[in-house]
mmCIF file of C-alpha atoms and ligand atoms in Angstrom:
data_model
loop_
_atom_site.group_PDB
_atom_site.id
_atom_site.type_symbol
_atom_site.label_atom_id
_atom_site.label_comp_id
_atom_site.label_asym_id
_atom_site.label_seq_id
_atom_site.Cartn_x
_atom_site.Cartn_y
_atom_site.Cartn_z
ATOM 1 C CA MET J 297 -155.722 -117.948 -191.509
ATOM 2 C CA THR J 298 -156.144 -119.402 -195.025
ATOM 3 C CA GLN J 299 -152.858 -120.358 -196.673
ATOM 4 C CA ILE J 300 -152.869 -120.769 -200.445
ATOM 5 C CA LEU J 301 -149.166 -120.472 -201.226
ATOM 6 C CA PHE J 302 -147.338 -121.149 -197.989
ATOM 7 C CA LYS J 303 -149.412 -124.041 -196.601
ATOM 8 C CA ASN J 304 -146.695 -126.648 -197.216
ATOM 9 C CA ILE J 305 -143.802 -124.312 -197.957
ATOM 10 C CA ASP J 306 -141.471 -125.723 -195.305
ATOM 11 C CA THR J 307 -142.090 -129.394 -196.171
ATOM 12 C CA LYS J 308 -138.709 -131.052 -196.565
ATOM 13 C CA GLY J 309 -137.853 -131.793 -200.201
ATOM 14 C CA LEU J 310 -140.888 -129.934 -201.572
ATOM 15 C CA ASN J 311 -138.816 -128.729 -204.518
ATOM 16 C CA SER J 312 -138.487 -132.312 -205.798
ATOM 17 C CA ILE J 313 -141.333 -133.692 -207.890
ATOM 18 C CA GLY J 314 -142.065 -136.791 -205.756
ATOM 19 C CA VAL J 315 -142.678 -134.795 -202.579
ATOM 20 C CA TYR J 316 -144.625 -132.147 -204.497
ATOM 21 C CA GLU J 317 -146.936 -134.790 -205.978
ATOM 22 C CA LYS J 318 -147.449 -136.362 -202.544
ATOM 23 C CA GLN J 319 -148.685 -132.974 -201.338
ATOM 24 C CA GLY J 320 -151.306 -132.989 -204.105
ATOM 25 C CA GLY J 321 -149.103 -131.292 -206.691
ATOM 26 C CA TYR J 322 -150.083 -131.308 -210.397
ATOM 27 C CA ARG J 323 -153.626 -132.280 -209.379
ATOM 28 C CA SER J 324 -155.118 -129.223 -211.105
ATOM 29 C CA LEU J 325 -153.977 -130.393 -214.545
ATOM 30 C CA LYS J 326 -156.622 -133.055 -215.037
ATOM 31 C CA LYS J 327 -159.347 -130.622 -213.983
ATOM 32 C CA THR J 328 -157.890 -128.061 -216.361
ATOM 33 C CA PHE J 329 -157.678 -130.382 -219.359
ATOM 34 C CA ASP J 330 -161.280 -131.510 -218.797
ATOM 35 C CA LYS J 331 -162.340 -127.959 -219.631
ATOM 36 C CA LYS J 332 -162.017 -125.768 -222.683
ATOM 37 C CA PRO J 333 -159.266 -123.099 -222.580
ATOM 38 C CA GLU J 334 -161.891 -120.299 -222.569
ATOM 39 C CA GLU J 335 -163.570 -121.865 -219.532
ATOM 40 C CA ILE J 336 -160.307 -121.668 -217.588
ATOM 41 C CA ILE J 337 -160.019 -117.973 -218.414
ATOM 42 C CA GLU J 338 -163.587 -117.452 -217.149
ATOM 43 C CA ILE J 339 -162.775 -119.285 -213.895
ATOM 44 C CA VAL J 340 -159.737 -117.107 -213.275
ATOM 45 C CA LYS J 341 -161.781 -113.988 -214.083
ATOM 46 C CA ALA J 342 -164.493 -115.054 -211.641
ATOM 47 C CA SER J 343 -161.915 -115.726 -208.917
ATOM 48 C CA GLY J 344 -161.025 -112.021 -208.822
ATOM 49 C CA LEU J 345 -157.291 -112.815 -208.988
ATOM 50 C CA ARG J 346 -155.311 -109.635 -209.585
ATOM 51 C CA GLY J 347 -151.651 -109.494 -210.603
ATOM 52 C CA ARG J 348 -149.211 -109.699 -207.706
ATOM 53 C CA GLY J 349 -146.339 -107.917 -209.505
ATOM 54 C CA GLY J 350 -147.431 -104.434 -208.511
ATOM 55 C CA ALA J 351 -150.084 -103.030 -210.821
ATOM 56 C CA GLY J 352 -152.868 -105.357 -209.640
ATOM 57 C CA PHE J 353 -154.363 -105.911 -213.087
ATOM 58 C CA PRO J 354 -156.999 -108.708 -213.187
ATOM 59 C CA ALA J 355 -155.220 -111.833 -214.458
ATOM 60 C CA GLY J 356 -158.071 -113.486 -216.382
ATOM 61 C CA LEU J 357 -158.959 -110.219 -218.086
ATOM 62 C CA LYS J 358 -155.345 -109.774 -219.209
ATOM 63 C CA TRP J 359 -155.372 -113.265 -220.738
ATOM 64 C CA SER J 360 -158.588 -112.493 -222.613
ATOM 65 C CA PHE J 361 -156.889 -109.490 -224.293
ATOM 66 C CA LEU J 362 -154.512 -111.700 -226.314
ATOM 67 C CA ALA J 363 -154.740 -110.845 -230.010
ATOM 68 C CA LYS J 364 -157.269 -113.260 -231.510
ATOM 69 C CA ASP J 365 -155.986 -116.069 -233.717
ATOM 70 C CA VAL J 366 -152.384 -114.813 -233.766
ATOM 71 C CA PHE J 367 -149.815 -117.526 -233.101
ATOM 72 C CA PRO J 368 -147.313 -118.353 -231.770
ATOM 73 C CA ARG J 369 -148.048 -116.742 -228.429
ATOM 74 C CA TYR J 370 -145.625 -116.621 -225.543
ATOM 75 C CA LEU J 371 -145.692 -116.583 -221.780
ATOM 76 C CA ALA J 372 -143.107 -114.623 -219.814
ATOM 77 C CA CYS J 373 -143.105 -115.193 -216.077
ATOM 78 C CA ASN J 374 -141.733 -112.174 -214.249
ATOM 79 C CA ALA J 375 -139.260 -113.434 -211.647
ATOM 80 C CA ASP J 376 -137.225 -110.245 -211.612
ATOM 81 C CA GLU J 377 -138.257 -109.273 -208.075
ATOM 82 C CA SER J 378 -136.051 -106.212 -207.816
ATOM 83 C CA GLU J 379 -138.194 -104.052 -205.546
ATOM 84 C CA PRO J 380 -136.131 -103.223 -202.436
ATOM 85 C CA GLY J 381 -137.354 -105.182 -199.423
ATOM 86 C CA THR J 382 -139.263 -107.727 -201.502
ATOM 87 C CA CYS J 383 -138.207 -111.377 -201.397
ATOM 88 C CA LYS J 384 -141.457 -113.355 -201.610
ATOM 89 C CA ASP J 385 -141.088 -114.667 -205.178
ATOM 90 C CA ARG J 386 -137.646 -115.952 -204.287
ATOM 91 C CA GLU J 387 -139.065 -118.111 -201.484
ATOM 92 C CA LEU J 388 -141.661 -119.600 -203.847
ATOM 93 C CA LEU J 389 -139.064 -120.190 -206.570
ATOM 94 C CA GLU J 390 -136.536 -121.881 -204.327
ATOM 95 C CA LYS J 391 -138.881 -123.908 -202.146
ATOM 96 C CA ASN J 392 -141.743 -124.699 -204.514
ATOM 97 C CA PRO J 393 -140.662 -124.506 -208.188
ATOM 98 C CA HIS J 394 -143.191 -127.161 -209.259
ATOM 99 C CA LEU J 395 -146.059 -124.968 -208.067
ATOM 100 C CA LEU J 396 -144.943 -122.310 -210.529
ATOM 101 C CA ILE J 397 -144.572 -124.886 -213.312
ATOM 102 C CA GLU J 398 -148.103 -126.144 -212.575
ATOM 103 C CA GLY J 399 -149.500 -122.591 -212.667
ATOM 104 C CA ILE J 400 -147.701 -121.941 -215.942
ATOM 105 C CA ILE J 401 -149.078 -125.123 -217.525
ATOM 106 C CA VAL J 402 -152.665 -124.146 -216.626
ATOM 107 C CA THR J 403 -152.096 -120.599 -217.907
ATOM 108 C CA CYS J 404 -150.538 -121.788 -221.171
ATOM 109 C CA TYR J 405 -153.431 -124.203 -221.750
ATOM 110 C CA ALA J 406 -155.937 -121.383 -221.145
ATOM 111 C CA CYS J 407 -154.069 -119.035 -223.493
ATOM 112 C CA ARG J 408 -152.992 -121.609 -226.120
ATOM 113 C CA ILE J 409 -149.294 -121.004 -225.558
ATOM 114 C CA LYS J 410 -146.578 -123.516 -226.405
ATOM 115 C CA THR J 411 -143.465 -121.718 -225.189
ATOM 116 C CA GLY J 412 -142.866 -120.112 -221.823
ATOM 117 C CA TYR J 413 -139.924 -118.215 -220.331
ATOM 118 C CA ILE J 414 -139.143 -117.537 -216.700
ATOM 119 C CA TYR J 415 -137.112 -114.334 -216.451
ATOM 120 C CA TYR J 416 -135.031 -114.039 -213.277
ATOM 121 C CA ARG J 417 -133.122 -111.106 -211.897
ATOM 122 C CA GLY J 418 -129.392 -111.687 -212.466
ATOM 123 C CA GLU J 419 -128.728 -112.584 -208.830
ATOM 124 C CA PHE J 420 -131.207 -115.504 -208.819
ATOM 125 C CA GLN J 421 -128.754 -118.076 -210.200
ATOM 126 C CA HIS J 422 -129.574 -120.568 -207.423
ATOM 127 C CA ALA J 423 -133.333 -120.311 -207.988
ATOM 128 C CA SER J 424 -132.805 -120.656 -211.725
ATOM 129 C CA ASP J 425 -130.646 -123.790 -211.281
ATOM 130 C CA LEU J 426 -133.335 -125.339 -209.047
ATOM 131 C CA MET J 427 -135.963 -124.514 -211.657
ATOM 132 C CA ASP J 428 -133.917 -126.119 -214.444
ATOM 133 C CA LYS J 429 -133.872 -129.312 -212.377
ATOM 134 C CA ALA J 430 -137.622 -129.062 -211.699
ATOM 135 C CA ILE J 431 -138.322 -128.515 -215.416
ATOM 136 C CA GLU J 432 -136.310 -131.653 -216.233
ATOM 137 C CA GLU J 433 -138.311 -133.632 -213.659
ATOM 138 C CA ALA J 434 -141.603 -132.332 -215.047
ATOM 139 C CA HIS J 435 -140.531 -133.307 -218.580
ATOM 140 C CA ALA J 436 -139.620 -136.816 -217.432
ATOM 141 C CA LYS J 437 -143.089 -137.213 -215.863
ATOM 142 C CA GLY J 438 -144.873 -135.953 -218.974
ATOM 143 C CA TYR J 439 -146.100 -132.661 -217.444
ATOM 144 C CA LEU J 440 -144.070 -130.730 -220.015
ATOM 145 C CA GLY J 441 -143.242 -131.556 -223.620
ATOM 146 C CA LYS J 442 -145.552 -132.962 -226.279
ATOM 147 C CA ASN J 443 -149.252 -133.701 -225.788
ATOM 148 C CA ILE J 444 -149.224 -133.281 -222.006
ATOM 149 C CA MET J 445 -151.424 -135.969 -220.387
ATOM 150 C CA GLY J 446 -153.162 -136.487 -223.736
ATOM 151 C CA SER J 447 -154.561 -132.953 -223.657
ATOM 152 C CA GLY J 448 -153.130 -131.890 -226.986
ATOM 153 C CA LEU J 449 -151.077 -129.196 -225.232
ATOM 154 C CA ASP J 450 -147.390 -129.046 -226.179
ATOM 155 C CA LEU J 451 -145.360 -126.867 -223.844
ATOM 156 C CA ASP J 452 -141.690 -126.089 -223.385
ATOM 157 C CA LEU J 453 -140.314 -123.918 -220.609
ATOM 158 C CA HIS J 454 -137.020 -122.051 -220.506
ATOM 159 C CA THR J 455 -135.252 -120.100 -217.774
ATOM 160 C CA HIS J 456 -133.387 -116.864 -218.477
ATOM 161 C CA LEU J 457 -131.243 -114.773 -216.135
ATOM 162 C CA GLY J 458 -131.126 -111.008 -216.576
ATOM 163 C CA ALA J 459 -127.987 -109.024 -215.852
ATOM 164 C CA GLY J 460 -129.283 -107.466 -212.637
ATOM 165 C CA ALA J 461 -131.145 -104.298 -213.641
ATOM 166 C CA TYR J 462 -134.122 -103.033 -211.629
ATOM 167 C CA ILE J 463 -135.864 -101.730 -214.740
ATOM 168 C CA CYS J 464 -135.981 -105.219 -216.294
ATOM 169 C CA GLY J 465 -138.827 -105.987 -213.877
ATOM 170 C CA GLU J 466 -140.970 -103.633 -215.941
ATOM 171 C CA GLU J 467 -142.671 -105.930 -218.378
ATOM 172 C CA SER J 468 -141.669 -104.371 -221.693
ATOM 173 C CA ALA J 469 -138.040 -103.848 -220.592
ATOM 174 C CA LEU J 470 -138.110 -107.498 -219.534
ATOM 175 C CA LEU J 471 -139.195 -108.490 -223.048
ATOM 176 C CA ASN J 472 -136.402 -106.436 -224.622
ATOM 177 C CA SER J 473 -133.875 -108.045 -222.304
ATOM 178 C CA LEU J 474 -135.245 -111.506 -223.086
ATOM 179 C CA GLU J 475 -134.815 -110.788 -226.794
ATOM 180 C CA GLY J 476 -131.173 -109.853 -226.189
ATOM 181 C CA ARG J 477 -131.738 -106.107 -226.541
ATOM 182 C CA ARG J 478 -130.967 -103.314 -224.091
ATOM 183 C CA GLY J 479 -133.365 -103.591 -221.153
ATOM 184 C CA GLU J 480 -135.336 -100.406 -221.749
ATOM 185 C CA PRO J 481 -139.134 -100.052 -221.581
ATOM 186 C CA ARG J 482 -141.038 -99.972 -224.868
ATOM 187 C CA LEU J 483 -143.646 -97.408 -225.770
ATOM 188 C CA LYS J 484 -147.214 -98.642 -225.162
ATOM 189 C CA PRO J 485 -149.477 -99.284 -226.994
ATOM 190 C CA PRO J 486 -149.042 -101.834 -228.405
ATOM 191 C CA PHE J 487 -149.439 -103.790 -225.178
ATOM 192 C CA PRO J 488 -147.693 -107.155 -224.817
ATOM 193 C CA ALA J 489 -150.999 -109.036 -225.215
ATOM 194 C CA VAL J 490 -151.061 -107.748 -228.784
ATOM 195 C CA GLU J 491 -147.350 -107.332 -229.646
ATOM 196 C CA GLY J 492 -145.005 -108.717 -227.040
ATOM 197 C CA LEU J 493 -142.067 -111.079 -227.244
ATOM 198 C CA TYR J 494 -140.693 -111.270 -230.815
ATOM 199 C CA GLY J 495 -143.671 -109.119 -231.836
ATOM 200 C CA LYS J 496 -146.164 -111.854 -230.872
ATOM 201 C CA PRO J 497 -149.020 -111.855 -228.326
ATOM 202 C CA THR J 498 -147.512 -112.422 -224.877
ATOM 203 C CA VAL J 499 -148.854 -113.054 -221.395
ATOM 204 C CA ILE J 500 -146.675 -111.577 -218.648
ATOM 205 C CA ASN J 501 -147.435 -112.469 -215.063
ATOM 206 C CA ASN J 502 -145.621 -112.339 -211.775
ATOM 207 C CA VAL J 503 -144.456 -115.556 -210.062
ATOM 208 C CA GLU J 504 -146.962 -115.221 -207.196
ATOM 209 C CA THR J 505 -149.881 -114.585 -209.573
ATOM 210 C CA LEU J 506 -149.182 -117.796 -211.510
ATOM 211 C CA CYS J 507 -148.658 -119.794 -208.319
ATOM 212 C CA VAL J 508 -152.218 -119.009 -207.154
ATOM 213 C CA VAL J 509 -153.796 -120.439 -210.325
ATOM 214 C CA PRO J 510 -153.657 -124.200 -209.428
ATOM 215 C CA TRP J 511 -155.453 -123.505 -206.119
ATOM 216 C CA ILE J 512 -158.219 -121.649 -207.954
ATOM 217 C CA ILE J 513 -158.683 -124.596 -210.326
ATOM 218 C CA ASN J 514 -158.703 -127.116 -207.458
ATOM 219 C CA GLU J 515 -160.840 -125.197 -204.990
ATOM 220 C CA GLY J 516 -163.029 -123.164 -207.320
ATOM 221 C CA ALA J 517 -163.303 -119.500 -208.252
ATOM 222 C CA GLU J 518 -165.975 -118.832 -205.617
ATOM 223 C CA LYS J 519 -163.745 -119.926 -202.756
ATOM 224 C CA HIS J 520 -161.037 -117.509 -203.909
ATOM 225 C CA ALA J 521 -163.515 -114.702 -204.486
ATOM 226 C CA ALA J 522 -164.901 -115.211 -200.967
ATOM 227 C CA LEU J 523 -161.526 -114.312 -199.430
ATOM 228 C CA GLY J 524 -160.353 -110.740 -198.986
ATOM 229 C CA THR J 525 -161.881 -107.341 -199.613
ATOM 230 C CA GLU J 526 -164.378 -106.147 -202.182
ATOM 231 C CA LYS J 527 -161.679 -105.296 -204.725
ATOM 232 C CA SER J 528 -158.761 -107.498 -203.661
ATOM 233 C CA LYS J 529 -159.430 -111.203 -203.443
ATOM 234 C CA GLY J 530 -157.421 -114.074 -202.016
ATOM 235 C CA THR J 531 -154.214 -113.908 -200.046
ATOM 236 C CA LYS J 532 -150.971 -111.968 -200.421
ATOM 237 C CA LEU J 533 -147.376 -112.701 -199.603
ATOM 238 C CA VAL J 534 -145.800 -109.801 -197.744
ATOM 239 C CA SER J 535 -142.076 -109.455 -197.024
ATOM 240 C CA VAL J 536 -141.539 -107.872 -193.620
ATOM 241 C CA SER J 537 -138.110 -106.457 -192.852
ATOM 242 C CA GLY J 538 -136.624 -103.754 -190.643
ATOM 243 C CA HIS J 539 -136.737 -103.462 -186.846
ATOM 244 C CA VAL J 540 -139.082 -106.362 -186.164
ATOM 245 C CA LYS J 541 -138.363 -109.439 -184.079
ATOM 246 C CA LYS J 542 -139.200 -111.989 -186.795
ATOM 247 C CA PRO J 543 -138.517 -110.598 -190.277
ATOM 248 C CA GLY J 544 -139.664 -112.826 -193.118
ATOM 249 C CA ASN J 545 -142.339 -113.554 -195.688
ATOM 250 C CA TYR J 546 -145.892 -113.973 -194.421
ATOM 251 C CA GLU J 547 -149.085 -114.948 -196.220
ATOM 252 C CA ILE J 548 -152.087 -112.900 -195.170
ATOM 253 C CA VAL J 549 -155.667 -112.743 -196.382
ATOM 254 C CA MET J 550 -156.251 -109.512 -198.317
ATOM 255 C CA GLY J 551 -157.660 -106.883 -195.964
ATOM 256 C CA THR J 552 -155.576 -107.914 -192.958
ATOM 257 C CA PRO J 553 -154.507 -104.854 -190.911
ATOM 258 C CA THR J 554 -150.802 -103.982 -191.011
ATOM 259 C CA SER J 555 -150.760 -104.099 -187.195
ATOM 260 C CA GLU J 556 -151.444 -107.860 -187.394
ATOM 261 C CA LEU J 557 -148.400 -108.267 -189.642
ATOM 262 C CA ILE J 558 -146.031 -106.192 -187.552
ATOM 263 C CA PHE J 559 -147.150 -107.016 -184.020
ATOM 264 C CA ASN J 560 -148.394 -110.567 -184.358
ATOM 265 C CA LEU J 561 -146.792 -112.372 -187.320
ATOM 266 C CA ALA J 562 -143.467 -110.521 -187.229
ATOM 267 C CA GLY J 563 -143.379 -110.555 -183.423
ATOM 268 C CA GLY J 564 -143.481 -106.789 -182.812
ATOM 269 C CA ILE J 565 -140.757 -104.165 -182.736
ATOM 270 C CA ARG J 566 -137.234 -105.208 -181.750
ATOM 271 C CA ASP J 567 -136.378 -104.582 -178.079
ATOM 272 C CA ASP J 568 -140.062 -103.726 -177.620
ATOM 273 C CA ASN J 569 -139.438 -100.245 -178.915
ATOM 274 C CA LYS J 570 -142.276 -98.037 -180.071
ATOM 275 C CA LEU J 571 -143.295 -98.099 -183.733
ATOM 276 C CA LYS J 572 -142.661 -94.698 -185.308
ATOM 277 C CA ALA J 573 -143.338 -95.290 -189.004
ATOM 278 C CA PHE J 574 -143.475 -97.999 -191.636
ATOM 279 C CA ILE J 575 -143.297 -98.447 -195.406
ATOM 280 C CA PRO J 576 -146.334 -100.489 -196.507
ATOM 281 C CA GLY J 577 -144.953 -101.459 -199.924
ATOM 282 C CA GLY J 578 -141.768 -101.201 -201.929
ATOM 283 C CA SER J 579 -139.758 -98.056 -202.455
ATOM 284 C CA SER J 580 -142.544 -96.513 -204.536
ATOM 285 C CA ALA J 581 -144.880 -96.434 -201.526
ATOM 286 C CA ASN J 582 -145.207 -93.571 -199.056
ATOM 287 C CA ILE J 583 -143.837 -93.842 -195.527
ATOM 288 C CA LEU J 584 -146.773 -94.013 -193.124
ATOM 289 C CA PRO J 585 -146.745 -92.808 -189.494
ATOM 290 C CA ALA J 586 -147.482 -95.244 -186.648
ATOM 291 C CA ASP J 587 -151.102 -94.116 -186.262
ATOM 292 C CA LYS J 588 -151.839 -95.622 -189.694
ATOM 293 C CA VAL J 589 -150.860 -99.114 -188.580
ATOM 294 C CA ASP J 590 -154.423 -100.367 -188.846
ATOM 295 C CA VAL J 591 -154.464 -99.699 -192.591
ATOM 296 C CA ARG J 592 -155.653 -102.854 -194.302
ATOM 297 C CA TYR J 593 -153.583 -104.571 -196.966
ATOM 298 C CA ASP J 594 -155.152 -104.732 -200.399
HETATM 299 C C1 LIG F 844 -140.131 -99.948 -212.732
HETATM 300 C C2 LIG F 844 -140.972 -101.189 -212.620
HETATM 301 C C3 LIG F 844 -140.429 -102.336 -212.046
HETATM 302 C C4 LIG F 844 -141.191 -103.502 -211.942
HETATM 303 N N1 LIG F 844 -140.637 -104.618 -211.363
HETATM 304 C C5 LIG F 844 -141.370 -105.761 -211.285
HETATM 305 C C6 LIG F 844 -140.798 -106.943 -210.718
HETATM 306 O O1 LIG F 844 -139.650 -106.952 -210.254
HETATM 307 N N2 LIG F 844 -141.571 -108.064 -210.695
HETATM 308 C C7 LIG F 844 -142.866 -108.084 -211.193
HETATM 309 O O2 LIG F 844 -143.502 -109.122 -211.169
HETATM 310 N N3 LIG F 844 -143.408 -106.979 -211.724
HETATM 311 C C8 LIG F 844 -142.712 -105.836 -211.796
HETATM 312 N N4 LIG F 844 -143.266 -104.725 -212.376
HETATM 313 C C9 LIG F 844 -144.639 -104.836 -212.928
HETATM 314 C C10 LIG F 844 -144.600 -105.415 -214.348
HETATM 315 O O3 LIG F 844 -144.392 -104.358 -215.286
HETATM 316 C C11 LIG F 844 -145.917 -106.122 -214.704
HETATM 317 O O4 LIG F 844 -146.987 -105.262 -214.420
HETATM 318 C C12 LIG F 844 -146.130 -107.430 -213.964
HETATM 319 O O5 LIG F 844 -145.049 -108.297 -214.128
HETATM 320 C C13 LIG F 844 -147.381 -108.089 -214.488
HETATM 321 O O6 LIG F 844 -147.655 -109.271 -213.766
HETATM 322 P P1 LIG F 844 -148.936 -109.406 -212.851
HETATM 323 O O7 LIG F 844 -150.101 -108.885 -213.640
HETATM 324 O O8 LIG F 844 -149.036 -110.849 -212.554
HETATM 325 O O9 LIG F 844 -148.683 -108.557 -211.633
HETATM 326 C C14 LIG F 844 -142.526 -103.541 -212.454
HETATM 327 C C15 LIG F 844 -143.063 -102.362 -213.012
HETATM 328 C C16 LIG F 844 -142.317 -101.210 -213.093
HETATM 329 C C17 LIG F 844 -142.945 -99.985 -213.709
#
C-alpha cells in the first residue's frame, strides 16, 4: 500500500536534520522555488488534497482565498489534536518534525507568508521541545530565516503551547488563544483567510495536511490525485484504538474498507472476539454496527 507519511517513520534518528536529509528530506524546496507561488497553489489544487483536520476543505482552494495584496499574512499550523482517540499528528510531530517544517516552508512560499506558528495542545510539551530543536537545526542549515536558498523567501517559525482546551482546536478559537485571548470561537465571516491572526489574512492547516505537501511537490499532483476515491485523494492516517490486537496509527489509501483496518492492520479483535460495533471517527461520529465494517474511509 502506498505510504506518503509513514514510509520512513520508524527510521532511527529521523527527527534530526542529518537523517531526515539522507532520506530525501528538504528535496521539495528547490522544486518549489523554481516555480512561482501561484503555480504551487495550482499544483496543490490539482492534487485534490483536502484538509486532514476534520472538515476536509480543499487545501489549495483555501490558500487561494487569502485576501489579495494584504500583508503581513500568517500561517497557523493546527497541532491541537484534541479529538478523543486521535493521536496521528503527535506521531508525525515527534518522529518527523522536519517533514512538517518542509511542508510549512512550501506553503508559506505559495502564500507569501513570512511568519508561521505551530499551535500545540497544552499536553504536547515533548513534541514542542523536539520541534524547537528541529527549527534551530533548520535555521542553521539555511532552510529557515532570511532569503531561504536564495529564493527571496524570509520565514520564521514559532511554537506555542495552548493550555489544554478541546475547543482551541477549532481554528478561530485557536487564533484567539494564540493572540493571548480567551480560547473562544469567533463569529464567521470574516474567515481567517481574510481576517485571521492579528486581523491579518491567515492560513490554518492541520499537521497532516501540511506534511503531505512536500510529497505532492516531489511526486506531482497527478500521482496524488490518482490515489483514493473520486472525492478523497491520497492517503489518510487513522488512529485505531479499543479492543484490537495491535492498536496504533496506520496509513491507508483513501477508500480502504474499515474491515482492512480492523482485521488486517490492527490484527483483529482481542481474544478473537466478535466485532459488535465501531466508531469510524472521533467523538462526533456515529457508532456503526458490525455489518457496516466494509464502509470505505474517505
Ligand atoms: C470543536 C472543533 C475542534 C477541532 N479540533 C481540531 C483539532 O484538534 N485539530 C485540527 O487540525 N482541526 C481541528 N478542528 C478543525 C479546524 O477548525 C480547522 O478546520 C482545521 O484546522 C483546518 O485545517 P485543515 O483544512 O488542514 O483540515 C476542529 C474543529 C472544531 C469545530
